[in-house]
Structures are given as structure tokens and as C-alpha cells.
Amino acid sequence: PQPIFRKDYRRPDYTIDRVDLRFELGEDVTRVHATLTVRRMDGTPEGAPLVLDGENLAHVSVALDGRELSAGEYFVTPTSLTIPAPGAGFTLATVVEIKPQDNLELSGLYRSSGNFCTQCEAEGFRRITWFLDRPDVMARYSVVVEADKAKYPVLLANGNRVATGDLDGGRHFARWDDPFPKPSYLFALVAGDLRCFPGEFLTRSGRTVRLEIWVEPDNIDRCAHALRSLQAAMRWDEEKFGREYDLDIYMIVAVSDFNMGAMENKGLNLFNAKYVLARPDTATDDDYDGIESVIAHEYFHNWTGNRVTCRDWFQLTLKEGLTVFRDRLFSADMGSPAVARIGDVLALRTNQFAEDSGPMAHPIRPESYIEMNNFYTTTVYEKGAEVIGMMRTLLGEAGFRRGMDLYFERHDGQAVTCDDFRAALADANGVDLEQFGRWYSQVGTPVVRARGEYDADARSYTLTLEQAPPRGRTSAELLHIPVAVGLVGPDGPLSFKLSGETAASADTRVLELRERSQSFRFDDVAAAPVVSLLRGFSAPVELEVERSDADLARLMAADPDSFSRWDAGQELGRRVLLRLAADVEARRPLALDPAFVAACAEIVADPGLDGSLKALALTLPNERLLGQHQPVVAVDALHEAREFAFKALAAALREPLLAIYQSTAPQGQYRIERAEVDRRKLRNLALAYLVALGEPELVALAMSQFHLADNMTDSEAALACLIEHGGPERDAALAEFHRRWHKDPLVLDKWFALQAASGHPDTLERVTALADHPDFNLLNPNRARSLVGVFGMRNQHQFHRKDGRGHALVADKVLAIDAHNSQLAARLVAAFNPWRRFDATRQQSMRTQLERIAGHSGLSKAVREIVDRALA
Ligand code: B3K
Ligand code: ZN
């Protein structure tokens, strides 16, 4: 397959103004009747052919302006329908047959739990009917769905339901009209036996919108949190961005078999059930947060994505980076901004920085792709959100809002580019974002180096910032980088004055780094400071700054910016762990740095930190993150060092941790409230440390929490501790959990995932056995990810076993999955992407698996693209 390049974009020759669809849903075959109202675009030569996309369609007939075409008047290939010189304006009516029941790719029209559903982004609509399946063709849709009434009582599509009725043979129909023009990727249809959890929302202009959450009958008691989240998101978008919902009804359908998180189809979102269903005993605090943010994300797409959409798929970050940014602002407003920011940055560094330094590195606006679905990446999404965030930092909250307003005013109803977005922000504020635009084309994580000098006599501090190309790259254009800074003295934050400022203050200032190297002078600085840089993680860069362990300990104890405070602790922890790993490799005796222990003890005792922040501060950097800071990832040494440090810290802090555990026992029933979440976070962190000590009475604490918990947060946390602990307690708890939850797919996924993530030395054997467990199933993406994905992507130590068995296991599963679901297989095969970061033996082992996959006959183009890039 040939790559498609951004530079080759051409507007379409024809466009489609109206689409009339009729679906005859059937058990064996589904017929799709489509009537397209087509218009030749100005500037298209008269004789230009109309070429429609298609995939896996059994062609039945085609008619032009009501006249059936005969052979020779049109041409069909497996991926196209061509009508030579059809005219300037005409209708084209096609009939095709498809087999949703055989569609295991879960793209296009497919079946899940006996129901019909769709997923069209990026290029799934062509698997439903012949079409100009590209986002810059926006049409008005009218959809008739016909199906057996008993089996599929509920028939949904985008927009408003305008007619329903009975048909012969026990069948019925519903007709849906969507008044808003939309690209084909936002089309959706659902037919099935579903129950509705209803609600409503009164918009600020006084319209009542009906809200409907549709789920399988058994799940009707797990919808309240999703509905609340939706209502909160609708209110928030009105208040923060002035964006009101535009249809009379908004529907969400929970689907059990879904390739990703959710999909923002106009008025009819389809969701992975994992991001809808929650009940205290089945969903954790993190699940509740995940639901709130994904519900909000898809809702926010209604304006950033649907009303204003992407011209072409290279512009994906236009809607995704922006919508992730919006959902993050929302989550920060709903909960704790610091906790949210720390979580996002941790994920960015662990996943996106790794992607940036591997074979799949690409700019947030890619230059080429073979399979578009491979570019729904953490770079496009999360780094894309960081890029939006930097613009907001530069423009300020009000300036950003002005820019957003202008963007909607200019482009409502259009399919546009990232440059259009940037231009709206710049124009609304009269600023120049030209240099900033390089963030859209540059690959890799830039490096920012800092050094400072304090002049005690002059009471001034000079900070020099330098930007350098990403590691492993020799050149890069100069970027426009906002660097948020503050100074911290021995007794806390220091005030200072930058040139041009009239008064000194201790507030955070944003420096703009635009040259290779720039110096900034801070005046009226009363004492030698430690510089607190990149507060709130103001730019997605790697920071290099010389700071002693004591400097970091000072920031860890006293930085007024919660993010930087946490970050300093992480950097200190990372140094300690990397030194320990070196000791492991040199076979030196291990000892945990007492200064680090002391810093952690201070955190434990700090009355000013909430439980969630404490738990984050006391969580050691993960092994994947640590590996990024080594020239060659020392898999075993890192694992041993981290295990050692974890136990040593537990031993050193045993008494205060036990006191925490005992004083934070639940009072009354589970409640999903901030203070309660904080309490559970801290208590469960304490439990993990305590159980690691292996003392019978401490292990018993986990056992009893596991038995007594009235909620999944505490139950899962206790189970995780027992899994790490091993022994008969592990087996007993796992058996009990399985007995209790084996009929509940989302909970059972946790059972698989916890075992796949375990650092225990027998994890590979257990994962191998679990892959043959009767409850394991490669056809269901959640289940496959919970075992294979977690093992390959999150368990560095066991996946990268030196004997290569971890690699072989994941490669086997990738091949097995690729035979039916290439999108999912392509996600999982990315576990091999960092292969060049490891020692020769492991490299060889991964290379062997990559070559085995590459040589497999019938490999999908999605997996082929990833492995070819990895091996290149
Ligand atoms: N837009 C969808 C993702 C589609 C992925 C296609 N492979 C969900 C989201 O980002 O909101
Ligand atoms: Zn999105």
C-alpha cells in the first residue's frame, strides 16, 4: 500500500448535499439503499468521473437520475465505484449488500451482543455504502432503519426521529433526519434490544433537550453517573465557551465490543460500555473519573469536531488536541486541577515521550499515513492538547476565549485546517503565532536547558534558557516555548521583579523562549533561590537543569505550584532509583538514600497535602519512565531497584503508614466525593506499602479489606496488593473475585488486567495460562487489551523477559487478532516499537518477532505499517 501525503491534498471534484439512506437490517444480509444528491464543484472539468469509495460491499445496482445503469456505464472495483462524466448535478441511487454479523473489524456496520451498531471514523462509512468518504464532504442525512420488531425494538440514528411505524412480516421502521450537514465519519445507526435511562437538560436559551442513555437491559442501574456527567459537561460548555447544544435530543449508547473509548457521532454517541457504566461495587474512583471525562470529551466534540470539522485526516489534532484540551479544563474544574494535571503529565511522559523517541514518531499534524487509524495516537491527542494549552498560556484565558469565539464565528459548518484555527486565535488577539506554528510540524520532544546564577550583592538572579533539538535529532527549527517559572528560597517562595515590572511578587511568570538561547534577569531576590521551572508543565519538553538533590528536596517540600512540587519529588525519586539500578548492575549492596526517605516522611506528615496529592507524591516513578532515562533500558536492574526501594520505603515509614491506614477507615457507605476519593487514594497507597513488607498481620489487612469492601475501588486495590504478595492469599482472592464477577465483563476485565500487570516473577506463566482461560476472548477488544495490551504495554519487566517468551506470547496474539481485527492488532503490536532501546539479546528477540509478523501472509495494512516502520 502507498502512503498518502498531506502535501497532496486536493479538494474533491464532486460534493454530496443530501443523503437518503434505507437500511433493511437482516440476520444473513443487510441491504443498504443510498440516494445521493451530488453536485460537481466549481472548477471541476465537465468530463471528470465521479469515483466513490467502498470496501467489502456486494454491489447490487446503481441508477443515475432514476435510470438504472447497465454494465459499461459504470465500473466497480473492490474499493471504488466510478461513473464516468455523470453531469453537473444529479442523483445517484445505489444498492449494496453487507454482512454486519461477519464484521469483526468493528468498523462500519457490525453486531455486538446481538445488536446492530456502527463505527465510521475514520473510514468506516465506505464499508456501509458507496460514498465520497472524506471529511470535507458534508451532507444532510435522512435515514430509514427497518428491522425485526421483536428482536430490535429500538431503532436509532443521528438527528431527530421524524417517523416510526410497522411493516409486514413482524418488521418495523424508524426515520431519522439530521438537520446539520456532516461528514460521513459522524454517521451512526443502532438497532437492538436496549433500555433507556432518560434525563433532560435545559439550555441557557431555554430549550429542553432530551437526554437518553441506552444500555443492555441488565445495566440500567449503572447509568446515573454518565447522565450526571453529561449534564455537567453541557452546562460547562455554555459557561466557559458559550457553546449551546443544537438538537432536541442527545443519545449515548453503550456497546460491549468497541475498538476505542467512544465516538462523537452527531446526536448519537456510541461508547465503549467501560466509559458509561458505573455502580459503586463495579467501578473504581478512576473509572468514575474516566467516564466523566470521556462523556465530556465526546460532548465537546459537538462544537470542536462536528459543527467545525477537519478538512482532511492530517488535521485530526484540530479536533482531537482541542477537544482533549477542553475535556481537561472541564475535569480540572470538576475535581482537583493539580491532581488532574499530574495524571495527564505522567501519562504524556510515559506514553507520548516514548512514542516521540521511537519509530512511530510523528508531528501532531502528520505528513503521511498508510492506515489513518494508526494515527489516533497519544501524539495527536495528548501532545496536541499540550500545544493548545501553550497557546492559551500565551494568550491568557480571556484571549483564548476571544480566539475560540472567532474560530466558531468564521468556520461554523465548515471543514477546516489547523492553520485556520491558529489564524483565528492570532487574529482575535492581534498577535503573531507564526513561529508557534512550528509545533505542528516538528517531530520529537524538544529539550530545554536552563542554568542560573545568583548575585548576592546585586540581589539578582540570571536565568539562561536554551532550546535544543529532540534527543537523537541533530537539527530543529526554533520553537516558541512558554516557560512558567518561580523562585523558591530556603523558607519558601521568593518574590522577584522581571525587567519592565513595577513591583516584585512571588507569582509565577511566563517567560517566552523564542531564540536558541535567552537570558532573563530577576531582580530584588532576597536569597539564593532554587528555580522552579516549567510550572504546571507549561510546555511538552524535556527539561535539563542542574539542581542538587537538596535543591529538589527543597522544591519537593515547598514549591507553591503543586505540579512542580510533585515533579521535583519525581525527579529526586528517579535519581535515587537510577543510582540503585546502577548498584544492582555493579552488584553493590543496596541502600535507600536517607535524604529521600526523609523527604518522603515529610510528605507523609504534611497536613497541607490532600490524600490524592500525597499518594501521587509517594508513588515511585514507574519502570518504563525510568527506562527512558537510561541509554539502554536495564530491565531487570530497574525492576529489582524499584522493588527494593518500595520495600525499603515501606519499612522506613511503617509506623506512619499504618497509622494512616488505621485512621482512614471508611465511615459509612461508599460516596463518590472529592474528600472520600482522597481518603481512599491515600489509604490504598498505604496498604500497598504495608503489604509489601509481607508481615502476616499486614497481609491480613488486605485480605480483610478485600472481603469487607462495599466498593470496587477498595476491593480492586486490596486484590492488587494480594496479587503482588503472591502465595495462597493471592489464589484465594483471585478465585473469590472470579466467582463473584465472572458474569460481569467490565469487572472481569479488571481480573485479567491486574494479573497481567503484576510484577510477580511468575506473571508470564500466568498470563500464558490466562490466554487459554475459558473467559478469555480475542474477539472482544476490552478483553484482549486487558490481558495482551496490559502485559505488552505496561509490564516492562515481564514482557521484556530475557528468554523472549513474553515477546513471543504477544506476537502470537497480535497475529491471531490481526486475522479479524486489524485496528486492534495494530495497537497491540506497538508494544514492540521501543525495541532498539534494549540490550542486544532483547533486541534480537523482538526483532525476530517483528520479522515473523512482517513475514506473515495476509497481514493487514494496519499492522504492516507499524512493523515496517519499526524495522526500518
Ligand atoms: N473520534 C473518536 C476516535 C475515532 C478513532 C478511529 N479509529 C473518539 C474521540 O476521540 O473522541
Ligand atoms: Zn476525540
PDB file of N, CA and C in Angstrom, residues 306-365:
ATOM      1  N   ASN A 306     -17.607  18.497  15.210  1.00  0.00           N
ATOM      2  CA  ASN A 306     -18.800  18.253  14.403  1.00  0.00           C
ATOM      3  C   ASN A 306     -19.286  19.515  13.679  1.00  0.00           C
ATOM      4  N   ARG A 307     -19.614  20.560  14.446  1.00  0.00           N
ATOM      5  CA  ARG A 307     -20.027  21.822  13.811  1.00  0.00           C
ATOM      6  C   ARG A 307     -18.872  22.379  12.967  1.00  0.00           C
ATOM      7  N   VAL A 308     -17.679  22.367  13.536  1.00  0.00           N
ATOM      8  CA  VAL A 308     -16.481  22.702  12.760  1.00  0.00           C
ATOM      9  C   VAL A 308     -15.650  21.423  12.691  1.00  0.00           C
ATOM     10  N   THR A 309     -15.464  20.905  11.487  1.00  0.00           N
ATOM     11  CA  THR A 309     -14.779  19.617  11.376  1.00  0.00           C
ATOM     12  C   THR A 309     -13.437  19.760  10.655  1.00  0.00           C
ATOM     13  N   CYS A 310     -12.802  18.622  10.384  1.00  0.00           N
ATOM     14  CA  CYS A 310     -11.467  18.622   9.768  1.00  0.00           C
ATOM     15  C   CYS A 310     -11.582  18.554   8.251  1.00  0.00           C
ATOM     16  N   ARG A 311     -10.735  19.292   7.583  1.00  0.00           N
ATOM     17  CA  ARG A 311     -10.724  19.258   6.114  1.00  0.00           C
ATOM     18  C   ARG A 311     -10.243  17.896   5.611  1.00  0.00           C
ATOM     19  N   ASP A 312      -9.242  17.375   6.254  1.00  0.00           N
ATOM     20  CA  ASP A 312      -8.670  16.073   5.866  1.00  0.00           C
ATOM     21  C   ASP A 312      -8.108  15.447   7.131  1.00  0.00           C
ATOM     22  N   TRP A 313      -7.731  14.167   7.060  1.00  0.00           N
ATOM     23  CA  TRP A 313      -7.334  13.466   8.285  1.00  0.00           C
ATOM     24  C   TRP A 313      -6.001  13.919   8.840  1.00  0.00           C
ATOM     25  N   PHE A 314      -5.188  14.591   8.034  1.00  0.00           N
ATOM     26  CA  PHE A 314      -3.937  15.134   8.582  1.00  0.00           C
ATOM     27  C   PHE A 314      -4.222  16.173   9.660  1.00  0.00           C
ATOM     28  N   GLN A 315      -5.424  16.750   9.590  1.00  0.00           N
ATOM     29  CA  GLN A 315      -5.795  17.807  10.539  1.00  0.00           C
ATOM     30  C   GLN A 315      -6.409  17.231  11.822  1.00  0.00           C
ATOM     31  N   LEU A 316      -6.297  15.934  12.030  1.00  0.00           N
ATOM     32  CA  LEU A 316      -7.007  15.310  13.146  1.00  0.00           C
ATOM     33  C   LEU A 316      -6.838  16.044  14.485  1.00  0.00           C
ATOM     34  N   THR A 317      -5.616  16.535  14.732  1.00  0.00           N
ATOM     35  CA  THR A 317      -5.400  17.194  16.031  1.00  0.00           C
ATOM     36  C   THR A 317      -6.238  18.464  16.173  1.00  0.00           C
ATOM     37  N   LEU A 318      -6.683  19.014  15.038  1.00  0.00           N
ATOM     38  CA  LEU A 318      -7.571  20.184  15.094  1.00  0.00           C
ATOM     39  C   LEU A 318      -8.753  19.890  16.007  1.00  0.00           C
ATOM     40  N   LYS A 319      -9.345  18.700  15.836  1.00  0.00           N
ATOM     41  CA  LYS A 319     -10.485  18.390  16.699  1.00  0.00           C
ATOM     42  C   LYS A 319     -10.063  17.602  17.937  1.00  0.00           C
ATOM     43  N   GLU A 320      -9.041  16.745  17.813  1.00  0.00           N
ATOM     44  CA  GLU A 320      -8.710  15.895  18.966  1.00  0.00           C
ATOM     45  C   GLU A 320      -7.853  16.612  20.004  1.00  0.00           C
ATOM     46  N   GLY A 321      -6.795  17.286  19.558  1.00  0.00           N
ATOM     47  CA  GLY A 321      -5.979  18.021  20.526  1.00  0.00           C
ATOM     48  C   GLY A 321      -6.841  19.039  21.246  1.00  0.00           C
ATOM     49  N   LEU A 322      -7.664  19.739  20.486  1.00  0.00           N
ATOM     50  CA  LEU A 322      -8.510  20.784  21.067  1.00  0.00           C
ATOM     51  C   LEU A 322      -9.553  20.195  22.009  1.00  0.00           C
ATOM     52  N   THR A 323     -10.140  19.079  21.635  1.00  0.00           N
ATOM     53  CA  THR A 323     -11.188  18.509  22.484  1.00  0.00           C
ATOM     54  C   THR A 323     -10.596  17.860  23.731  1.00  0.00           C
ATOM     55  N   VAL A 324      -9.434  17.251  23.603  1.00  0.00           N
ATOM     56  CA  VAL A 324      -8.767  16.750  24.820  1.00  0.00           C
ATOM     57  C   VAL A 324      -8.472  17.928  25.737  1.00  0.00           C
ATOM     58  N   PHE A 325      -7.980  19.016  25.137  1.00  0.00           N
ATOM     59  CA  PHE A 325      -7.690  20.187  25.971  1.00  0.00           C
ATOM     60  C   PHE A 325      -8.947  20.665  26.698  1.00  0.00           C
ATOM     61  N   ARG A 326     -10.057  20.708  25.969  1.00  0.00           N
ATOM     62  CA  ARG A 326     -11.311  21.141  26.586  1.00  0.00           C
ATOM     63  C   ARG A 326     -11.773  20.171  27.680  1.00  0.00           C
ATOM     64  N   ASP A 327     -11.621  18.869  27.423  1.00  0.00           N
ATOM     65  CA  ASP A 327     -12.098  17.945  28.467  1.00  0.00           C
ATOM     66  C   ASP A 327     -11.191  18.004  29.700  1.00  0.00           C
ATOM     67  N   ARG A 328      -9.910  18.358  29.479  1.00  0.00           N
ATOM     68  CA  ARG A 328      -9.025  18.512  30.643  1.00  0.00           C
ATOM     69  C   ARG A 328      -9.399  19.734  31.476  1.00  0.00           C
ATOM     70  N   LEU A 329      -9.719  20.825  30.804  1.00  0.00           N
ATOM     71  CA  LEU A 329     -10.153  22.018  31.548  1.00  0.00           C
ATOM     72  C   LEU A 329     -11.381  21.668  32.378  1.00  0.00           C
ATOM     73  N   PHE A 330     -12.279  20.930  31.747  1.00  0.00           N
ATOM     74  CA  PHE A 330     -13.509  20.518  32.422  1.00  0.00           C
ATOM     75  C   PHE A 330     -13.196  19.646  33.650  1.00  0.00           C
ATOM     76  N   SER A 331     -12.369  18.626  33.453  1.00  0.00           N
ATOM     77  CA  SER A 331     -12.054  17.737  34.579  1.00  0.00           C
ATOM     78  C   SER A 331     -11.377  18.506  35.700  1.00  0.00           C
ATOM     79  N   ALA A 332     -10.504  19.448  35.316  1.00  0.00           N
ATOM     80  CA  ALA A 332      -9.838  20.251  36.353  1.00  0.00           C
ATOM     81  C   ALA A 332     -10.887  21.030  37.146  1.00  0.00           C
ATOM     82  N   ASP A 333     -11.876  21.577  36.450  1.00  0.00           N
ATOM     83  CA  ASP A 333     -12.931  22.330  37.133  1.00  0.00           C
ATOM     84  C   ASP A 333     -13.820  21.439  37.998  1.00  0.00           C
ATOM     85  N   MET A 334     -14.010  20.197  37.585  1.00  0.00           N
ATOM     86  CA  MET A 334     -14.888  19.292  38.330  1.00  0.00           C
ATOM     87  C   MET A 334     -14.199  18.728  39.563  1.00  0.00           C
ATOM     88  N   GLY A 335     -12.869  18.581  39.485  1.00  0.00           N
ATOM     89  CA  GLY A 335     -12.170  17.941  40.599  1.00  0.00           C
ATOM     90  C   GLY A 335     -11.007  18.787  41.065  1.00  0.00           C
ATOM     91  N   SER A 336      -9.841  18.156  41.182  1.00  0.00           N
ATOM     92  CA  SER A 336      -8.655  18.874  41.644  1.00  0.00           C
ATOM     93  C   SER A 336      -7.753  19.169  40.449  1.00  0.00           C
ATOM     94  N   PRO A 337      -7.518  20.461  40.134  1.00  0.00           N
ATOM     95  CA  PRO A 337      -6.676  20.794  38.993  1.00  0.00           C
ATOM     96  C   PRO A 337      -5.278  20.186  39.100  1.00  0.00           C
ATOM     97  N   ALA A 338      -4.697  20.188  40.287  1.00  0.00           N
ATOM     98  CA  ALA A 338      -3.335  19.675  40.428  1.00  0.00           C
ATOM     99  C   ALA A 338      -3.293  18.171  40.183  1.00  0.00           C
ATOM    100  N   VAL A 339      -4.239  17.456  40.764  1.00  0.00           N
ATOM    101  CA  VAL A 339      -4.254  16.002  40.582  1.00  0.00           C
ATOM    102  C   VAL A 339      -4.463  15.672  39.098  1.00  0.00           C
ATOM    103  N   ALA A 340      -5.366  16.415  38.459  1.00  0.00           N
ATOM    104  CA  ALA A 340      -5.628  16.162  37.041  1.00  0.00           C
ATOM    105  C   ALA A 340      -4.375  16.434  36.213  1.00  0.00           C
ATOM    106  N   ARG A 341      -3.705  17.537  36.502  1.00  0.00           N
ATOM    107  CA  ARG A 341      -2.528  17.895  35.715  1.00  0.00           C
ATOM    108  C   ARG A 341      -1.413  16.860  35.892  1.00  0.00           C
ATOM    109  N   ILE A 342      -1.213  16.427  37.112  1.00  0.00           N
ATOM    110  CA  ILE A 342      -0.170  15.432  37.369  1.00  0.00           C
ATOM    111  C   ILE A 342      -0.465  14.147  36.603  1.00  0.00           C
ATOM    112  N   GLY A 343      -1.702  13.714  36.636  1.00  0.00           N
ATOM    113  CA  GLY A 343      -2.070  12.495  35.912  1.00  0.00           C
ATOM    114  C   GLY A 343      -1.824  12.635  34.421  1.00  0.00           C
ATOM    115  N   ASP A 344      -2.180  13.791  33.867  1.00  0.00           N
ATOM    116  CA  ASP A 344      -2.008  13.991  32.429  1.00  0.00           C
ATOM    117  C   ASP A 344      -0.528  14.018  32.048  1.00  0.00           C
ATOM    118  N   VAL A 345       0.265  14.683  32.856  1.00  0.00           N
ATOM    119  CA  VAL A 345       1.689  14.784  32.513  1.00  0.00           C
ATOM    120  C   VAL A 345       2.386  13.432  32.670  1.00  0.00           C
ATOM    121  N   LEU A 346       2.005  12.716  33.695  1.00  0.00           N
ATOM    122  CA  LEU A 346       2.573  11.384  33.884  1.00  0.00           C
ATOM    123  C   LEU A 346       2.287  10.509  32.664  1.00  0.00           C
ATOM    124  N   ALA A 347       1.059  10.561  32.178  1.00  0.00           N
ATOM    125  CA  ALA A 347       0.700   9.772  31.001  1.00  0.00           C
ATOM    126  C   ALA A 347       1.439  10.275  29.769  1.00  0.00           C
ATOM    127  N   LEU A 348       1.554  11.584  29.649  1.00  0.00           N
ATOM    128  CA  LEU A 348       2.248  12.148  28.493  1.00  0.00           C
ATOM    129  C   LEU A 348       3.699  11.681  28.472  1.00  0.00           C
ATOM    130  N   ARG A 349       4.358  11.788  29.600  1.00  0.00           N
ATOM    131  CA  ARG A 349       5.771  11.395  29.632  1.00  0.00           C
ATOM    132  C   ARG A 349       5.940   9.900  29.415  1.00  0.00           C
ATOM    133  N   THR A 350       5.067   9.114  30.032  1.00  0.00           N
ATOM    134  CA  THR A 350       5.240   7.679  29.920  1.00  0.00           C
ATOM    135  C   THR A 350       4.951   7.200  28.495  1.00  0.00           C
ATOM    136  N   ASN A 351       3.888   7.720  27.891  1.00  0.00           N
ATOM    137  CA  ASN A 351       3.475   7.185  26.588  1.00  0.00           C
ATOM    138  C   ASN A 351       3.911   8.054  25.417  1.00  0.00           C
ATOM    139  N   GLN A 352       3.632   9.356  25.493  1.00  0.00           N
ATOM    140  CA  GLN A 352       3.905  10.198  24.327  1.00  0.00           C
ATOM    141  C   GLN A 352       5.397  10.431  24.141  1.00  0.00           C
ATOM    142  N   PHE A 353       6.108  10.681  25.222  1.00  0.00           N
ATOM    143  CA  PHE A 353       7.557  10.868  25.065  1.00  0.00           C
ATOM    144  C   PHE A 353       8.180   9.606  24.464  1.00  0.00           C
ATOM    145  N   ALA A 354       7.676   8.451  24.869  1.00  0.00           N
ATOM    146  CA  ALA A 354       8.200   7.202  24.313  1.00  0.00           C
ATOM    147  C   ALA A 354       7.877   7.113  22.821  1.00  0.00           C
ATOM    148  N   GLU A 355       6.656   7.480  22.451  1.00  0.00           N
ATOM    149  CA  GLU A 355       6.296   7.454  21.027  1.00  0.00           C
ATOM    150  C   GLU A 355       7.194   8.406  20.235  1.00  0.00           C
ATOM    151  N   ASP A 356       7.449   9.573  20.812  1.00  0.00           N
ATOM    152  CA  ASP A 356       8.273  10.591  20.166  1.00  0.00           C
ATOM    153  C   ASP A 356       9.705  10.138  19.921  1.00  0.00           C
ATOM    154  N   SER A 357      10.159   9.180  20.700  1.00  0.00           N
ATOM    155  CA  SER A 357      11.552   8.783  20.537  1.00  0.00           C
ATOM    156  C   SER A 357      11.651   7.407  19.877  1.00  0.00           C
ATOM    157  N   GLY A 358      10.573   6.935  19.298  1.00  0.00           N
ATOM    158  CA  GLY A 358      10.590   5.619  18.664  1.00  0.00           C
ATOM    159  C   GLY A 358      10.236   5.703  17.192  1.00  0.00           C
ATOM    160  N   PRO A 359      10.007   4.551  16.573  1.00  0.00           N
ATOM    161  CA  PRO A 359       9.773   4.505  15.127  1.00  0.00           C
ATOM    162  C   PRO A 359       8.453   5.123  14.668  1.00  0.00           C
ATOM    163  N   MET A 360       7.520   5.319  15.579  1.00  0.00           N
ATOM    164  CA  MET A 360       6.230   5.916  15.193  1.00  0.00           C
ATOM    165  C   MET A 360       6.216   7.431  15.439  1.00  0.00           C
ATOM    166  N   ALA A 361       7.363   8.020  15.716  1.00  0.00           N
ATOM    167  CA  ALA A 361       7.399   9.467  15.969  1.00  0.00           C
ATOM    168  C   ALA A 361       6.799  10.214  14.785  1.00  0.00           C
ATOM    169  N   HIS A 362       5.927  11.185  15.074  1.00  0.00           N
ATOM    170  CA  HIS A 362       5.334  11.999  14.018  1.00  0.00           C
ATOM    171  C   HIS A 362       4.914  13.325  14.619  1.00  0.00           C
ATOM    172  N   PRO A 363       4.799  14.353  13.796  1.00  0.00           N
ATOM    173  CA  PRO A 363       4.310  15.629  14.321  1.00  0.00           C
ATOM    174  C   PRO A 363       2.835  15.502  14.704  1.00  0.00           C
ATOM    175  N   ILE A 364       2.345  16.442  15.504  1.00  0.00           N
ATOM    176  CA  ILE A 364       0.932  16.359  15.877  1.00  0.00           C
ATOM    177  C   ILE A 364       0.044  16.458  14.640  1.00  0.00           C
ATOM    178  N   ARG A 365       0.580  17.058  13.574  1.00  0.00           N
ATOM    179  CA  ARG A 365      -0.117  17.039  12.280  1.00  0.00           C
ATOM    180  C   ARG A 365       0.767  16.225  11.328  1.00  0.00           C
TER     181      ARG A 365
END
